[in-house]
């Protein structure tokens, strides 16, 4: 009888254990917007931006890219608008030749449950009217912006094409 009680207690003890909740690094989380850069003179040709800096107003950490034609940048998950400054020559000193263009992304957000371990992620949909605005100035290096995929649900496809 004692053995049966011990076996029942042991089986009850081990059956109450749960597996560890660890979010797998391969689990898709909140996607970044994927942007490709194209040659305005030859619109089908990808073009490298040399020394590109990307920063949100009010922040001090610049995302720096060197000779790149495709980037991934985050959008705000707590607002329906994100403003990012794209700075040509912005990743090198001196800053006297920097050319800053401000881009505003307008979107709606959807929070999606991923799992107990990973929590939630945010998916974005660029607005159908006025999804992207480039603030005009006297020296815009960005000539045109086209939305190729308004639903930002993964990082496997290009969402925006910038021509310069």
PDB file of C-alpha atoms in Angstrom:
ATOM      1  CA  UNK A   1       0.000   0.000   0.000  1.00  0.00           C
ATOM      2  CA  UNK A   2       2.846   2.361   0.867  1.00  0.00           C
ATOM      3  CA  UNK A   3       4.466   1.730  -2.489  1.00  0.00           C
ATOM      4  CA  UNK A   4       1.254   2.596  -4.317  1.00  0.00           C
ATOM      5  CA  UNK A   5       0.896   5.860  -2.379  1.00  0.00           C
ATOM      6  CA  UNK A   6       4.544   6.769  -3.094  1.00  0.00           C
ATOM      7  CA  UNK A   7       4.125   5.981  -6.772  1.00  0.00           C
ATOM      8  CA  UNK A   8       0.950   8.075  -6.946  1.00  0.00           C
ATOM      9  CA  UNK A   9       2.643  10.991  -5.151  1.00  0.00           C
ATOM     10  CA  UNK A  10       5.702  10.787  -7.405  1.00  0.00           C
ATOM     11  CA  UNK A  11       3.579  10.660 -10.567  1.00  0.00           C
ATOM     12  CA  UNK A  12       1.498  13.604  -9.319  1.00  0.00           C
ATOM     13  CA  UNK A  13       4.667  15.590  -8.546  1.00  0.00           C
ATOM     14  CA  UNK A  14       6.243  14.990 -11.970  1.00  0.00           C
ATOM     15  CA  UNK A  15       3.023  15.538 -13.912  1.00  0.00           C
ATOM     16  CA  UNK A  16       2.712  19.061 -12.537  1.00  0.00           C
ATOM     17  CA  UNK A  17       5.983  20.178 -14.135  1.00  0.00           C
ATOM     18  CA  UNK A  18       5.756  22.420 -17.192  1.00  0.00           C
ATOM     19  CA  UNK A  19       8.220  22.827 -19.983  1.00  0.00           C
ATOM     20  CA  UNK A  20      10.251  26.007 -19.934  1.00  0.00           C
ATOM     21  CA  UNK A  21       8.711  28.942 -21.743  1.00  0.00           C
ATOM     22  CA  UNK A  22      11.504  30.196 -23.964  1.00  0.00           C
ATOM     23  CA  UNK A  23      10.761  32.103 -27.141  1.00  0.00           C
ATOM     24  CA  UNK A  24      12.628  30.458 -29.999  1.00  0.00           C
ATOM     25  CA  UNK A  25      14.921  32.911 -31.802  1.00  0.00           C
ATOM     26  CA  UNK A  26      13.382  31.801 -35.114  1.00  0.00           C
ATOM     27  CA  UNK A  27       9.867  32.808 -34.073  1.00  0.00           C
ATOM     28  CA  UNK A  28       8.682  35.791 -36.135  1.00  0.00           C
ATOM     29  CA  UNK A  29       8.202  38.875 -33.984  1.00  0.00           C
ATOM     30  CA  UNK A  30       7.234  42.453 -34.859  1.00  0.00           C
ATOM     31  CA  UNK A  31       8.520  42.959 -38.410  1.00  0.00           C
ATOM     32  CA  UNK A  32      10.607  45.878 -39.580  1.00  0.00           C
ATOM     33  CA  UNK A  33       9.772  47.738 -42.774  1.00  0.00           C
ATOM     34  CA  UNK A  34      11.970  46.573 -45.668  1.00  0.00           C
ATOM     35  CA  UNK A  35      13.162  49.378 -47.949  1.00  0.00           C
ATOM     36  CA  UNK A  36      15.050  49.036 -51.227  1.00  0.00           C
ATOM     37  CA  UNK A  37      16.851  51.876 -52.987  1.00  0.00           C
ATOM     38  CA  UNK A  38      16.675  52.314 -56.762  1.00  0.00           C
ATOM     39  CA  UNK A  39      18.317  54.485 -59.392  1.00  0.00           C
ATOM     40  CA  UNK A  40      15.854  57.216 -60.397  1.00  0.00           C
ATOM     41  CA  UNK A  41      17.407  57.326 -63.912  1.00  0.00           C
ATOM     42  CA  UNK A  42      17.012  53.546 -64.329  1.00  0.00           C
ATOM     43  CA  UNK A  43      14.021  52.563 -62.143  1.00  0.00           C
ATOM     44  CA  UNK A  44      14.546  48.790 -62.373  1.00  0.00           C
ATOM     45  CA  UNK A  45      18.130  48.946 -61.101  1.00  0.00           C
ATOM     46  CA  UNK A  46      18.957  48.690 -57.411  1.00  0.00           C
ATOM     47  CA  UNK A  47      21.354  51.429 -56.309  1.00  0.00           C
ATOM     48  CA  UNK A  48      23.617  51.496 -53.275  1.00  0.00           C
ATOM     49  CA  UNK A  49      23.335  54.423 -50.900  1.00  0.00           C
ATOM     50  CA  UNK A  50      26.805  55.267 -49.676  1.00  0.00           C
ATOM     51  CA  UNK A  51      27.059  56.147 -45.983  1.00  0.00           C
ATOM     52  CA  UNK A  52      23.376  56.174 -45.095  1.00  0.00           C
ATOM     53  CA  UNK A  53      22.308  57.171 -41.612  1.00  0.00           C
ATOM     54  CA  UNK A  54      18.765  56.618 -40.284  1.00  0.00           C
ATOM     55  CA  UNK A  55      17.552  58.206 -37.063  1.00  0.00           C
ATOM     56  CA  UNK A  56      14.251  59.116 -35.450  1.00  0.00           C
ATOM     57  CA  UNK A  57      13.906  62.733 -34.307  1.00  0.00           C
ATOM     58  CA  UNK A  58      14.824  63.092 -30.639  1.00  0.00           C
ATOM     59  CA  UNK A  59      17.095  60.045 -30.601  1.00  0.00           C
ATOM     60  CA  UNK A  60      20.891  60.028 -30.573  1.00  0.00           C
ATOM     61  CA  UNK A  61      21.695  56.532 -31.890  1.00  0.00           C
ATOM     62  CA  UNK A  62      22.004  56.576 -35.668  1.00  0.00           C
ATOM     63  CA  UNK A  63      21.542  53.357 -37.629  1.00  0.00           C
ATOM     64  CA  UNK A  64      24.546  53.414 -39.953  1.00  0.00           C
ATOM     65  CA  UNK A  65      24.756  51.664 -43.306  1.00  0.00           C
ATOM     66  CA  UNK A  66      27.605  51.671 -45.825  1.00  0.00           C
ATOM     67  CA  UNK A  67      27.020  51.029 -49.545  1.00  0.00           C
ATOM     68  CA  UNK A  68      23.671  49.314 -49.143  1.00  0.00           C
ATOM     69  CA  UNK A  69      20.637  48.959 -51.407  1.00  0.00           C
ATOM     70  CA  UNK A  70      18.282  47.297 -48.914  1.00  0.00           C
ATOM     71  CA  UNK A  71      17.608  48.094 -45.259  1.00  0.00           C
ATOM     72  CA  UNK A  72      15.198  47.103 -42.502  1.00  0.00           C
ATOM     73  CA  UNK A  73      14.050  49.763 -40.046  1.00  0.00           C
ATOM     74  CA  UNK A  74      11.580  49.560 -37.149  1.00  0.00           C
ATOM     75  CA  UNK A  75       8.289  51.418 -36.898  1.00  0.00           C
ATOM     76  CA  UNK A  76       6.731  52.610 -33.638  1.00  0.00           C
ATOM     77  CA  UNK A  77       4.441  50.013 -32.107  1.00  0.00           C
ATOM     78  CA  UNK A  78       2.627  52.512 -29.864  1.00  0.00           C
ATOM     79  CA  UNK A  79       1.650  55.120 -32.496  1.00  0.00           C
ATOM     80  CA  UNK A  80       0.152  55.139 -35.998  1.00  0.00           C
ATOM     81  CA  UNK A  81       2.939  57.373 -37.321  1.00  0.00           C
ATOM     82  CA  UNK A  82       6.725  57.043 -37.409  1.00  0.00           C
ATOM     83  CA  UNK A  83       9.111  59.759 -38.547  1.00  0.00           C
ATOM     84  CA  UNK A  84      12.593  58.788 -39.664  1.00  0.00           C
ATOM     85  CA  UNK A  85      15.394  60.962 -40.978  1.00  0.00           C
ATOM     86  CA  UNK A  86      17.306  59.408 -43.863  1.00  0.00           C
ATOM     87  CA  UNK A  87      20.713  61.063 -44.016  1.00  0.00           C
ATOM     88  CA  UNK A  88      22.824  60.629 -47.138  1.00  0.00           C
ATOM     89  CA  UNK A  89      26.498  60.773 -46.055  1.00  0.00           C
ATOM     90  CA  UNK A  90      25.161  60.563 -42.510  1.00  0.00           C
ATOM     91  CA  UNK A  91      27.339  57.740 -41.252  1.00  0.00           C
ATOM     92  CA  UNK A  92      30.689  59.491 -41.685  1.00  0.00           C
ATOM     93  CA  UNK A  93      32.383  62.670 -40.480  1.00  0.00           C
ATOM     94  CA  UNK A  94      32.424  65.512 -41.260  1.00  0.00           C
ATOM     95  CA  UNK A  95      28.714  66.255 -41.124  1.00  0.00           C
ATOM     96  CA  UNK A  96      28.969  69.291 -43.410  1.00  0.00           C
ATOM     97  CA  UNK A  97      28.005  67.233 -46.489  1.00  0.00           C
ATOM     98  CA  UNK A  98      25.062  65.442 -44.828  1.00  0.00           C
ATOM     99  CA  UNK A  99      21.766  65.627 -46.705  1.00  0.00           C
ATOM    100  CA  UNK A 100      18.769  64.876 -44.464  1.00  0.00           C
ATOM    101  CA  UNK A 101      15.362  63.898 -45.831  1.00  0.00           C
ATOM    102  CA  UNK A 102      12.515  63.338 -43.363  1.00  0.00           C
ATOM    103  CA  UNK A 103      10.064  60.532 -44.135  1.00  0.00           C
ATOM    104  CA  UNK A 104       6.764  60.053 -42.316  1.00  0.00           C
ATOM    105  CA  UNK A 105       5.161  56.598 -42.323  1.00  0.00           C
ATOM    106  CA  UNK A 106       1.377  56.521 -41.702  1.00  0.00           C
ATOM    107  CA  UNK A 107      -0.126  53.152 -40.811  1.00  0.00           C
ATOM    108  CA  UNK A 108      -2.581  51.199 -38.719  1.00  0.00           C
ATOM    109  CA  UNK A 109      -1.468  48.597 -36.185  1.00  0.00           C
ATOM    110  CA  UNK A 110      -2.743  45.164 -35.266  1.00  0.00           C
ATOM    111  CA  UNK A 111      -1.553  43.312 -32.170  1.00  0.00           C
ATOM    112  CA  UNK A 112      -1.298  39.546 -32.652  1.00  0.00           C
ATOM    113  CA  UNK A 113      -0.708  36.893 -29.999  1.00  0.00           C
ATOM    114  CA  UNK A 114       2.342  34.770 -30.829  1.00  0.00           C
ATOM    115  CA  UNK A 115       2.685  32.421 -27.846  1.00  0.00           C
ATOM    116  CA  UNK A 116       2.956  32.401 -24.083  1.00  0.00           C
ATOM    117  CA  UNK A 117       6.744  32.524 -24.294  1.00  0.00           C
ATOM    118  CA  UNK A 118       6.968  35.171 -27.018  1.00  0.00           C
ATOM    119  CA  UNK A 119       4.002  37.328 -26.090  1.00  0.00           C
ATOM    120  CA  UNK A 120       2.552  39.616 -28.755  1.00  0.00           C
ATOM    121  CA  UNK A 121       3.790  41.154 -31.975  1.00  0.00           C
ATOM    122  CA  UNK A 122       2.544  44.153 -33.922  1.00  0.00           C
ATOM    123  CA  UNK A 123       1.676  44.017 -37.613  1.00  0.00           C
ATOM    124  CA  UNK A 124       1.408  47.192 -39.681  1.00  0.00           C
ATOM    125  CA  UNK A 125      -0.665  48.238 -42.684  1.00  0.00           C
ATOM    126  CA  UNK A 126       0.360  51.403 -44.505  1.00  0.00           C
ATOM    127  CA  UNK A 127      -2.564  53.769 -45.069  1.00  0.00           C
ATOM    128  CA  UNK A 128      -4.111  53.688 -48.535  1.00  0.00           C
ATOM    129  CA  UNK A 129      -4.170  57.488 -48.705  1.00  0.00           C
ATOM    130  CA  UNK A 130      -0.937  59.274 -47.856  1.00  0.00           C
ATOM    131  CA  UNK A 131       1.034  56.225 -46.614  1.00  0.00           C
ATOM    132  CA  UNK A 132       4.436  57.921 -46.903  1.00  0.00           C
ATOM    133  CA  UNK A 133       5.383  61.590 -46.940  1.00  0.00           C
ATOM    134  CA  UNK A 134       8.804  63.010 -47.725  1.00  0.00           C
ATOM    135  CA  UNK A 135       9.078  66.460 -46.172  1.00  0.00           C
ATOM    136  CA  UNK A 136      10.086  68.787 -49.010  1.00  0.00           C
ATOM    137  CA  UNK A 137      13.191  70.918 -48.641  1.00  0.00           C
ATOM    138  CA  UNK A 138      15.508  72.765 -51.011  1.00  0.00           C
ATOM    139  CA  UNK A 139      17.816  69.755 -51.444  1.00  0.00           C
ATOM    140  CA  UNK A 140      15.883  66.469 -51.300  1.00  0.00           C
ATOM    141  CA  UNK A 141      18.058  63.535 -52.335  1.00  0.00           C
ATOM    142  CA  UNK A 142      15.033  61.211 -52.296  1.00  0.00           C
ATOM    143  CA  UNK A 143      13.156  61.792 -55.561  1.00  0.00           C
ATOM    144  CA  UNK A 144      10.274  59.315 -55.263  1.00  0.00           C
ATOM    145  CA  UNK A 145       8.820  56.747 -52.858  1.00  0.00           C
ATOM    146  CA  UNK A 146       6.589  53.856 -53.919  1.00  0.00           C
ATOM    147  CA  UNK A 147       4.774  51.430 -51.636  1.00  0.00           C
ATOM    148  CA  UNK A 148       5.131  47.962 -53.146  1.00  0.00           C
ATOM    149  CA  UNK A 149       3.581  46.039 -50.226  1.00  0.00           C
ATOM    150  CA  UNK A 150       1.381  47.951 -47.745  1.00  0.00           C
ATOM    151  CA  UNK A 151       1.005  44.998 -45.347  1.00  0.00           C
ATOM    152  CA  UNK A 152       4.081  44.767 -43.145  1.00  0.00           C
ATOM    153  CA  UNK A 153       3.658  41.268 -41.719  1.00  0.00           C
ATOM    154  CA  UNK A 154       7.125  39.808 -42.318  1.00  0.00           C
ATOM    155  CA  UNK A 155      10.588  40.779 -43.481  1.00  0.00           C
ATOM    156  CA  UNK A 156      10.635  38.433 -46.486  1.00  0.00           C
ATOM    157  CA  UNK A 157       9.474  41.015 -49.032  1.00  0.00           C
ATOM    158  CA  UNK A 158      10.156  44.615 -49.952  1.00  0.00           C
ATOM    159  CA  UNK A 159       7.560  47.035 -48.615  1.00  0.00           C
ATOM    160  CA  UNK A 160       8.893  50.364 -49.905  1.00  0.00           C
ATOM    161  CA  UNK A 161      11.029  51.439 -52.867  1.00  0.00           C
ATOM    162  CA  UNK A 162      12.957  54.704 -52.664  1.00  0.00           C
ATOM    163  CA  UNK A 163      14.298  56.292 -55.848  1.00  0.00           C
ATOM    164  CA  UNK A 164      17.211  58.711 -55.755  1.00  0.00           C
TER     165      UNK A 164
END
